[in-house]
Amino acid sequence: MGFSNIVVAVDGSEASQEALNHAVELARQSKSALTGFFIIDGGWPNFIGNDWQSAKGARQGFLDYIREEQEQQAEAARQQFEAAAEGIAESRFSILAGDPTELMISKANAVDTDLLIVGQRIFQVSGRPSLRSLSKRLAAKATRPLMLFP
Amino acid sequence: MSDTGFIQKLPRALPGLALIVITMVVIRNYIEPWMTNAVVFGTKGWLIKATHLNYILLGIIMGMLYRNVLFGGKLPDVLSDGFKLSRLMIKTGIILLGSLYTLNAIVQLGSMAIFLIGGFVILTIIMVLWLGTVFGLDRSMIGVMANALSICGVSAAVATSPAVEAKASHVAYAIATILGFGIVTMFISPFIGHALGLTDLQYGAWIGTGILNSGQVLAAALAFNPNVAPGTAVSVAEIWNIMRVISIPFAVFAVTIWYWAGKAESADGKRKSLGTLLVEKFPVFVIGFMGMVFLTSMGAFGSVGLKGGPPASDTIQMLRLWMTWIFGFGLVGLGGYIDIRELRQAGGAPLKLGLIVGVTKYVLALLVVFAIKDYLVAI
């Protein structure tokens, strides 16, 4: 089966390494483009949404702190991707922001995604508890080829 | 991830607010009266007597149903801003709650609360630091759990995390554990309170000490007795709660000292002074609440209606009616922010630690309230 664009979710941790290695291998074999991405979880304000007693400074300070951690993780993901994708003619990496589950489903179903490759523990390194079920929901909602790694 | 201002939010918040208001109007005008009058098992009002559901708990349940059942786990964008504003409604309600107290009553209740809250905060922090180490939890995770379990759940977790360099995933599990425990206690406490025949004062003191999260203290108090007046459960529990909230900057300071004392590297400017923490972490609405107490004590709203005194003025009665609606709206919104998917994922050592400490505190608070019941002074 030939691919023109293989997409892989990368989070800069071991959880995405195997999926990334496989995506790179497949992209080399099929001479396809490789697209990596990281998602900055935009669900934190809602997650602490009922925290109505926090001082504004404490609440915003916390959100800024979490954002900083996620930006560092995004940079780690970029480095992980670039190291693995070295030598691939057409590779690109992007950082998205929003609800990881929704964005993953939209990536999985995009017309220019020939195959989405994902590790099952993706984004748990800096995410909310519900992201543990992200791959399960992705498998249920994906309408295009999807490859899940343990 | 920044929040936009209130004015910008308002037009976008209208659909969500409309749903919240309609929900509470239907509950208070139709569902609650129907439950009160319905004859079940041959008993009129059995539904209320058996379940202890009132408009407060019904509102929270409806909010939870909207999010987790009707909308499949996520509020639609068109509604989410309105539900976010629930924070503001509850804060407004708490500020208005200041009209239940005179300065004299605050001193009476507050001195009891300082004794109980201070003791429980210190003991809980010590217990979490010890147990967290025994369970081999990460040091920053222990710091977050110590304040979250000892003071007021999410607020304390949020305030403490940056100071102890907690990872996002650690904070998330701490919050999920605390919210899950708090939701259970919010629903069972009214049953226990009625079964044990607790007075409003005893019940308010118990849940104000034993329940972890502020919103859930408010809900549990109003679920026990929906009346908003001096001496009712909510008037006692909220004084206890405010004492806890005030202690956030101090507890953050103490836990930060503990955290950096055990680190090989130096704090290098990361540890903040108590003065800075007070400015950053002190919840401003407490000042509004105290302002309301001051105005009430000065007679700005007429008679408060304390026991043995003249009846409450028309203004005060109107404020109390508003409060019941504002809290009702706010708690529908709070229910809409309870995400069962997030809570179900809580687990591991943080859950074990949270349950052990949470249950111990909850039960111990009840025993202490029983032990000192003769010393609790009604206002």
Coordinates of C-alpha atoms in Angstrom, one line a residue:
Chain A
M1 CA 0.0 0.0 0.0
G2 CA 1.5 3.4 -1.0
F3 CA 1.2 6.5 1.2
S4 CA 1.8 10.1 0.3
N5 CA 1.6 11.5 3.8
I6 CA 2.1 9.6 7.1
V7 CA 1.1 11.5 10.2
V8 CA 2.5 10.7 13.7
A9 CA 1.7 12.1 17.1
V10 CA 4.9 12.9 19.1
D11 CA 5.1 14.0 22.8
G12 CA 8.8 14.0 23.5
S13 CA 8.6 11.0 25.8
E14 CA 9.1 7.2 25.5
A15 CA 5.4 6.8 25.0
S16 CA 5.7 8.1 21.4
Q17 CA 9.1 6.7 20.4
E18 CA 8.0 3.4 19.1
A19 CA 5.2 4.9 17.0
L20 CA 7.6 7.5 15.7
N21 CA 10.3 4.9 14.8
H22 CA 7.7 3.0 12.9
A23 CA 6.3 6.1 11.1
V24 CA 9.9 7.0 10.0
E25 CA 10.5 3.5 8.7
L26 CA 7.3 3.4 6.8
A27 CA 7.9 6.9 5.3
R28 CA 11.3 5.8 4.1
Q29 CA 9.9 2.6 2.6
S30 CA 7.0 4.3 0.8
K31 CA 9.0 7.5 0.1
S32 CA 6.1 9.5 1.5
A33 CA 6.0 12.8 3.4
L34 CA 6.1 12.5 7.2
T35 CA 4.2 14.9 9.4
G36 CA 4.7 15.1 13.2
F37 CA 2.6 17.1 15.6
F38 CA 2.3 17.9 19.3
I39 CA -0.8 19.2 21.0
I40 CA -0.7 21.7 23.8
D41 CA -3.7 20.7 26.0
G42 CA -6.1 23.6 26.1
G43 CA -8.5 21.8 28.5
W44 CA -6.8 23.0 31.7
P45 CA -8.9 26.1 32.3
N46 CA -12.0 23.9 32.1
F47 CA -10.5 21.2 34.2
I48 CA -10.0 23.5 37.1
G49 CA -13.1 25.4 36.1
N50 CA -15.0 24.9 39.3
D51 CA -12.1 26.3 41.3
W52 CA -14.0 29.4 42.2
Q53 CA -12.2 30.2 45.4
S54 CA -8.7 30.7 43.9
A55 CA -7.3 34.2 43.8
K56 CA -7.1 35.4 40.2
G57 CA -3.3 35.6 40.4
A58 CA -3.1 32.0 41.7
R59 CA -5.4 30.7 38.9
Q60 CA -3.7 32.5 36.1
G61 CA -0.3 31.8 37.6
F62 CA -1.1 28.1 37.5
L63 CA -2.4 28.2 33.9
D64 CA 0.8 30.0 32.8
Y65 CA 2.9 27.5 34.7
I66 CA 1.2 24.5 33.0
R67 CA 1.5 26.3 29.7
E68 CA 5.2 26.7 30.2
E69 CA 5.6 23.0 31.0
Q70 CA 3.7 22.0 27.9
E71 CA 5.8 24.3 25.7
Q72 CA 8.9 22.7 27.0
Q73 CA 7.3 19.3 26.3
A74 CA 6.5 20.5 22.8
E75 CA 10.1 21.5 22.2
A76 CA 11.2 18.0 23.4
A77 CA 8.7 16.5 21.0
R78 CA 10.1 18.6 18.1
Q79 CA 13.7 17.5 18.9
Q80 CA 12.5 13.9 19.1
F81 CA 10.8 14.2 15.8
E82 CA 13.7 15.9 14.0
A83 CA 16.3 13.4 15.3
A84 CA 14.2 10.5 14.1
A85 CA 13.2 12.1 10.7
E86 CA 16.7 13.0 9.7
G87 CA 17.2 12.1 6.0
I88 CA 13.6 12.1 5.1
A89 CA 13.1 14.4 2.1
E90 CA 9.8 15.8 3.1
S91 CA 9.2 16.1 6.8
R92 CA 7.5 18.8 8.9
F93 CA 6.5 19.2 12.5
S94 CA 3.8 21.4 13.9
I95 CA 2.5 22.4 17.4
L96 CA -1.2 22.6 17.8
A97 CA -3.3 23.8 20.7
G98 CA -6.7 22.8 21.8
D99 CA -8.6 19.7 23.0
P100 CA -6.2 16.8 22.3
T101 CA -9.0 14.3 21.7
E102 CA -10.8 16.5 19.3
L103 CA -7.7 17.5 17.4
M104 CA -6.5 13.9 17.2
I105 CA -9.8 12.8 15.8
S106 CA -9.7 15.6 13.3
K107 CA -6.2 14.7 12.3
A108 CA -7.1 11.1 11.9
N109 CA -10.0 12.0 9.6
A110 CA -8.3 14.6 7.5
V111 CA -8.2 13.9 3.8
D112 CA -4.5 14.5 3.6
T113 CA -3.8 11.9 6.3
D114 CA -3.1 8.6 4.6
L115 CA -2.1 6.9 7.9
L116 CA -2.1 8.2 11.5
I117 CA 0.4 6.5 13.8
V118 CA -0.1 6.9 17.5
G119 CA 1.3 5.5 20.8
Q120 CA -1.5 4.5 23.2
R121 CA 0.0 6.6 26.0
I122 CA 0.5 9.7 23.9
F123 CA 0.2 13.1 25.7
Q124 CA -0.2 11.5 29.1
V125 CA 3.2 13.0 30.0
S126 CA 1.7 16.4 30.5
G127 CA -2.0 15.8 30.2
R128 CA -5.2 15.5 32.2
P129 CA -6.4 12.1 33.4
S130 CA -9.0 11.7 30.7
L131 CA -6.2 11.6 28.1
R132 CA -5.6 8.0 29.2
S133 CA -8.7 7.0 27.2
L134 CA -7.6 9.2 24.2
S135 CA -6.4 6.3 22.0
K136 CA -9.6 4.3 22.7
R137 CA -11.8 7.2 21.6
L138 CA -9.6 7.8 18.6
A139 CA -10.0 4.1 17.6
A140 CA -13.7 4.5 17.9
K141 CA -14.0 7.7 15.8
A142 CA -11.3 7.4 13.2
T143 CA -12.6 6.9 9.7
R144 CA -9.2 6.7 7.9
P145 CA -6.3 4.2 8.5
L146 CA -5.0 4.3 12.0
M147 CA -2.1 2.4 13.6
L148 CA -1.9 2.2 17.4
F149 CA 1.2 1.2 19.3
P150 CA 1.2 0.0 22.9
Chain B
M1 CA -4.8 29.6 28.3
S2 CA -5.7 33.0 29.7
D3 CA -9.2 33.8 30.7
T4 CA -10.8 36.8 29.0
G5 CA -12.6 39.5 31.0
F6 CA -16.1 39.4 32.3
I7 CA -17.5 42.1 29.9
Q8 CA -16.1 40.3 26.8
K9 CA -17.5 37.0 28.0
L10 CA -21.0 38.2 28.7
P11 CA -22.6 38.0 25.3
R12 CA -21.0 34.6 24.6
A13 CA -22.1 33.4 28.1
L14 CA -25.8 34.2 27.5
P15 CA -26.9 30.8 26.1
G16 CA -25.2 28.8 28.9
L17 CA -26.6 31.2 31.5
A18 CA -30.1 30.9 30.0
L19 CA -29.9 27.1 30.3
I20 CA -28.7 27.4 33.9
V21 CA -31.5 29.8 34.9
I22 CA -34.2 27.8 33.1
T23 CA -32.9 24.6 34.8
M24 CA -33.1 26.1 38.3
V25 CA -36.5 27.8 37.7
V26 CA -37.9 24.4 36.6
I27 CA -36.4 22.6 39.5
R28 CA -37.6 25.1 42.1
N29 CA -41.1 25.7 40.6
Y30 CA -42.0 22.3 39.4
I31 CA -39.7 19.4 40.3
E32 CA -39.1 20.2 44.0
P33 CA -42.8 20.9 44.7
W34 CA -43.8 17.8 42.8
M35 CA -41.3 15.7 44.9
T36 CA -42.6 17.3 48.1
N37 CA -46.3 16.5 47.3
A38 CA -45.9 13.1 45.5
V39 CA -47.2 10.1 47.4
V40 CA -44.8 7.2 47.1
F41 CA -45.1 4.0 49.1
G42 CA -48.2 5.6 50.7
T43 CA -46.2 8.5 52.2
K44 CA -46.5 12.0 51.0
G45 CA -43.1 13.6 50.3
W46 CA -41.3 10.2 50.5
L47 CA -39.0 11.2 47.7
I48 CA -37.7 14.2 49.6
K49 CA -37.5 12.3 53.0
A50 CA -35.8 9.3 51.6
T51 CA -33.3 11.0 49.3
H52 CA -32.8 14.3 51.0
L53 CA -32.7 15.8 47.5
N54 CA -33.5 19.5 47.4
Y55 CA -33.0 22.1 44.7
I56 CA -29.3 22.4 45.4
L57 CA -28.5 18.7 44.9
L58 CA -31.0 18.5 42.0
G59 CA -29.3 21.4 40.4
I60 CA -25.8 19.8 40.7
I61 CA -27.2 16.5 39.3
M62 CA -28.8 18.3 36.4
G63 CA -25.5 20.0 35.6
M64 CA -23.7 16.7 35.8
L65 CA -26.3 15.1 33.5
Y66 CA -26.0 17.9 30.9
R67 CA -22.2 17.4 30.6
N68 CA -21.8 13.7 31.1
V69 CA -24.9 12.3 29.5
L70 CA -26.7 14.8 27.3
F71 CA -23.5 16.3 25.8
G72 CA -21.4 13.2 25.9
G73 CA -18.7 14.5 28.3
K74 CA -18.0 18.0 26.9
L75 CA -20.2 21.1 27.1
P76 CA -20.8 22.5 23.6
D77 CA -18.9 25.7 22.9
V78 CA -22.1 27.7 22.8
L79 CA -22.8 26.8 26.4
S80 CA -19.4 26.6 28.0
D81 CA -18.8 30.3 28.7
G82 CA -22.1 30.5 30.6
F83 CA -21.2 27.6 32.7
K84 CA -17.7 29.1 33.3
L85 CA -19.5 32.1 34.8
S86 CA -20.8 29.9 37.6
R87 CA -17.6 30.6 39.5
L88 CA -18.6 34.3 39.6
M89 CA -22.1 33.5 40.7
I90 CA -20.9 31.5 43.7
K91 CA -18.3 34.1 44.6
T92 CA -21.1 36.8 44.5
G93 CA -23.3 34.6 46.6
I94 CA -20.5 34.1 49.2
I95 CA -19.9 37.9 49.3
L96 CA -23.7 38.4 49.9
L97 CA -23.5 35.8 52.6
G98 CA -21.6 38.4 54.6
S99 CA -25.0 39.9 55.3
L100 CA -25.8 37.0 57.7
Y101 CA -23.3 38.0 60.2
T102 CA -22.4 40.9 62.5
L103 CA -18.8 41.4 63.5
N104 CA -19.6 40.0 66.9
A105 CA -21.0 36.8 65.4
I106 CA -17.9 36.5 63.1
V107 CA -15.6 36.8 66.1
Q108 CA -17.6 34.1 68.0
L109 CA -17.8 31.7 65.1
G110 CA -14.4 32.6 63.8
S111 CA -12.6 31.8 67.0
M112 CA -14.2 28.3 67.1
A113 CA -13.3 27.9 63.5
I114 CA -9.7 28.9 63.9
F115 CA -9.3 26.3 66.6
L116 CA -10.7 23.5 64.5
I117 CA -9.5 24.5 61.1
G118 CA -6.0 25.3 62.3
G119 CA -5.7 22.0 64.1
F120 CA -6.9 20.0 61.1
V121 CA -4.8 21.9 58.6
I122 CA -1.6 21.2 60.5
L123 CA -2.4 17.6 61.3
T124 CA -3.5 16.9 57.7
I125 CA -0.3 18.4 56.3
I126 CA 1.8 16.3 58.7
M127 CA -0.1 13.1 57.8
V128 CA 0.2 13.7 54.1
L129 CA 3.9 14.4 54.3
W130 CA 4.5 11.2 56.2
L131 CA 2.1 8.9 54.3
G132 CA 3.3 10.3 50.9
T133 CA 6.9 9.5 51.8
V134 CA 5.8 6.0 52.9
F135 CA 4.0 5.5 49.6
G136 CA 7.1 6.7 47.7
L137 CA 5.3 9.5 46.0
D138 CA 7.2 12.2 44.2
R139 CA 8.1 15.1 46.5
S140 CA 6.3 17.7 44.5
M141 CA 3.2 15.5 44.3
I142 CA 3.3 15.1 48.1
G143 CA 3.4 18.9 48.4
V144 CA 0.4 19.4 46.2
M145 CA -1.6 16.7 48.0
A146 CA -0.7 18.1 51.4
N147 CA -2.3 21.4 50.7
A148 CA -5.1 20.1 48.6
L149 CA -6.2 17.6 51.3
S150 CA -5.6 20.0 54.2
I151 CA -7.2 23.2 52.9
C152 CA -9.6 23.4 50.1
G153 CA -9.0 21.0 47.2
V154 CA -8.6 22.5 43.8
S155 CA -7.8 26.0 45.0
A156 CA -4.9 24.8 47.1
A157 CA -3.6 22.4 44.5
V158 CA -3.6 25.3 42.0
A159 CA -1.9 27.7 44.4
T160 CA 0.7 25.2 45.5
S161 CA 1.8 23.5 42.2
P162 CA 4.1 26.2 40.8
A163 CA 5.7 26.7 44.1
V164 CA 6.7 23.0 44.4
E165 CA 7.5 22.4 40.7
A166 CA 4.7 19.9 40.3
K167 CA 4.2 18.3 36.9
A168 CA 1.0 18.8 35.1
S169 CA 0.1 15.2 35.3
H170 CA 0.7 15.1 39.0
V171 CA -1.6 18.1 39.6
A172 CA -4.2 16.5 37.4
Y173 CA -4.3 13.3 39.4
A174 CA -4.4 15.2 42.7
I175 CA -7.3 17.3 41.5
A176 CA -9.2 14.2 40.1
T177 CA -8.7 12.4 43.4
I178 CA -9.9 15.4 45.5
L179 CA -12.9 16.2 43.4
G180 CA -14.0 12.5 43.3
F181 CA -13.8 12.2 47.1
G182 CA -15.5 15.6 47.5
I183 CA -18.4 14.7 45.3
V184 CA -19.1 11.5 47.2
T185 CA -19.0 13.3 50.6
M186 CA -21.2 16.1 49.2
F187 CA -24.0 13.6 48.5
I188 CA -23.6 11.4 51.6
S189 CA -23.1 14.1 54.2
P190 CA -26.8 15.3 54.3
F191 CA -27.9 11.7 54.9
I192 CA -25.4 11.2 57.7
G193 CA -26.2 14.6 59.2
H194 CA -29.9 13.8 59.3
A195 CA -29.4 10.2 60.5
L196 CA -27.3 11.4 63.4
G197 CA -29.7 14.2 64.2
L198 CA -27.0 16.9 64.0
T199 CA -27.9 20.5 64.5
D200 CA -27.1 23.1 61.9
L201 CA -24.2 24.3 63.9
Q202 CA -22.7 20.8 64.4
Y203 CA -23.3 19.9 60.8
G204 CA -21.8 23.1 59.5
A205 CA -18.8 22.8 61.7
W206 CA -18.3 19.1 60.6
I207 CA -18.6 19.6 56.9
G208 CA -16.7 22.9 57.0
T209 CA -13.8 21.0 58.4
G210 CA -14.2 17.5 56.8
I211 CA -15.1 18.1 53.2
L212 CA -12.2 19.0 51.0
N213 CA -13.5 21.3 48.3
S214 CA -15.1 24.7 48.9
G215 CA -17.9 24.3 46.3
Q216 CA -18.8 21.0 47.8
V217 CA -18.9 22.4 51.3
L218 CA -21.4 25.0 50.1
A219 CA -23.5 22.4 48.3
A220 CA -23.5 19.9 51.3
A221 CA -24.5 22.7 53.7
L222 CA -27.5 23.8 51.5
A223 CA -28.4 20.2 50.9
F224 CA -28.8 19.7 54.6
N225 CA -30.8 22.9 55.1
P226 CA -31.5 25.1 52.1
N227 CA -32.4 28.1 54.3
V228 CA -29.9 31.0 54.2
A229 CA -30.2 32.7 57.6
P230 CA -28.0 33.2 60.7
G231 CA -27.4 29.9 62.5
T232 CA -28.2 27.7 59.5
A233 CA -25.8 25.1 58.3
V234 CA -24.5 27.2 55.4
S235 CA -23.8 30.2 57.6
V236 CA -21.6 28.1 59.9
A237 CA -19.9 26.0 57.2
E238 CA -19.0 29.1 55.2
I239 CA -17.2 30.7 58.1
W240 CA -15.2 27.5 58.5
N241 CA -14.6 27.4 54.8
I242 CA -13.4 31.0 54.6
M243 CA -11.0 30.3 57.5
R244 CA -9.5 27.5 55.3
V245 CA -9.3 29.7 52.2
I246 CA -7.5 32.5 54.2
S247 CA -4.9 29.9 55.3
I248 CA -3.9 29.1 51.7
P249 CA -1.0 31.5 51.4
F250 CA 0.4 30.4 54.8
A251 CA 0.1 26.7 53.9
V252 CA 1.7 27.3 50.5
F253 CA 4.6 29.1 52.3
A254 CA 5.0 26.2 54.8
V255 CA 4.9 23.4 52.2
T256 CA 7.3 25.3 49.9
I257 CA 9.8 25.6 52.8
W258 CA 9.5 21.8 53.3
Y259 CA 9.8 21.1 49.6
W260 CA 13.0 23.2 49.1
A261 CA 14.5 22.0 52.3
G262 CA 14.6 18.5 50.9
K263 CA 16.1 19.5 47.5
A264 CA 19.8 19.3 46.8
E265 CA 19.7 22.3 44.5
S266 CA 19.1 25.8 45.9
A267 CA 15.7 27.6 45.6
D268 CA 17.5 30.2 43.5
G269 CA 14.7 32.7 43.6
K270 CA 12.0 30.2 42.9
R271 CA 10.8 30.2 46.6
K272 CA 8.6 33.2 47.2
S273 CA 8.3 35.2 50.4
L274 CA 5.2 35.1 52.6
G275 CA 4.4 38.7 51.6
T276 CA 4.5 37.9 47.9
L277 CA 2.3 34.8 48.4
L278 CA -0.2 36.8 50.4
V279 CA -0.6 39.2 47.5
E280 CA -0.7 36.5 44.8
K281 CA -2.8 33.9 46.6
F282 CA -5.1 35.7 48.9
P283 CA -8.7 35.3 47.5
V284 CA -10.0 38.8 47.0
F285 CA -13.6 37.8 47.4
V286 CA -12.9 37.3 51.2
I287 CA -12.4 41.1 51.3
G288 CA -15.8 41.6 49.7
F289 CA -17.3 39.2 52.3
M290 CA -15.7 41.1 55.2
G291 CA -16.9 44.4 53.6
M292 CA -20.5 43.0 53.6
V293 CA -20.1 41.9 57.3
F294 CA -18.9 45.4 58.1
L295 CA -21.9 47.0 56.3
T296 CA -24.3 44.6 58.0
S297 CA -22.8 45.4 61.5
M298 CA -23.2 49.1 60.8
G299 CA -26.9 48.5 60.1
A300 CA -26.7 49.4 56.4
F301 CA -29.3 46.7 55.6
G302 CA -31.4 46.9 58.7
S303 CA -31.9 44.2 61.3
V304 CA -30.1 40.9 60.6
G305 CA -32.7 38.8 62.5
L306 CA -30.4 37.2 65.0
K307 CA -31.9 34.9 67.7
G308 CA -33.6 37.0 70.4
G309 CA -33.4 40.2 68.3
P310 CA -35.8 42.0 66.0
P311 CA -36.8 40.1 62.8
A312 CA -34.8 40.4 59.6
S313 CA -35.4 43.6 57.6
D314 CA -37.0 43.5 54.2
T315 CA -33.7 44.2 52.5
I316 CA -32.0 41.4 54.4
Q317 CA -34.8 39.0 53.5
M318 CA -34.5 40.0 49.9
L319 CA -30.8 39.5 49.9
R320 CA -31.3 36.0 51.4
L321 CA -33.8 35.1 48.6
W322 CA -31.4 36.3 46.0
M323 CA -28.7 34.2 47.6
T324 CA -30.7 31.0 47.3
W325 CA -31.2 31.7 43.6
I326 CA -27.6 32.7 43.0
F327 CA -26.3 29.6 44.8
G328 CA -28.8 27.5 42.8
F329 CA -27.5 28.9 39.5
G330 CA -23.9 28.6 40.5
L331 CA -24.2 25.0 41.6
V332 CA -25.9 23.9 38.3
G333 CA -22.8 25.4 36.7
L334 CA -20.6 23.5 39.2
G335 CA -22.3 20.3 38.3
G336 CA -21.7 21.1 34.6
Y337 CA -18.0 21.1 35.4
I338 CA -17.9 17.7 37.0
D339 CA -16.3 15.5 34.3
I340 CA -16.9 11.9 35.2
R341 CA -14.3 10.7 32.6
E342 CA -11.6 12.7 34.4
L343 CA -12.6 11.4 37.8
R344 CA -12.8 7.8 36.7
Q345 CA -9.1 8.0 35.7
A346 CA -7.9 8.8 39.2
G347 CA -5.9 6.0 40.6
G348 CA -2.7 4.7 42.0
A349 CA -0.9 6.0 45.0
P350 CA -2.4 9.5 44.9
L351 CA -5.9 8.0 45.1
K352 CA -4.8 5.7 48.0
L353 CA -3.3 8.6 49.8
G354 CA -6.3 10.8 49.1
L355 CA -8.8 8.3 50.3
I356 CA -6.9 7.4 53.5
V357 CA -6.3 11.0 54.5
G358 CA -9.7 12.2 53.2
V359 CA -11.7 9.6 55.1
T360 CA -9.6 10.0 58.3
K361 CA -10.2 13.8 58.2
Y362 CA -13.9 13.4 57.4
V363 CA -14.6 10.9 60.3
L364 CA -12.3 12.6 62.8
A365 CA -14.0 16.0 62.1
L366 CA -17.3 14.4 63.0
L367 CA -15.9 12.8 66.2
V368 CA -14.3 16.1 67.2
V369 CA -17.6 18.0 66.6
F370 CA -19.4 15.5 68.8
A371 CA -16.7 15.8 71.5
I372 CA -16.9 19.6 71.6
K373 CA -20.6 20.1 70.9
D374 CA -21.2 21.7 74.3
Y375 CA -18.6 24.4 73.4
L376 CA -20.0 25.2 70.0
V377 CA -21.8 28.5 70.3
A378 CA -24.9 29.3 68.2
I379 CA -25.3 32.7 66.6

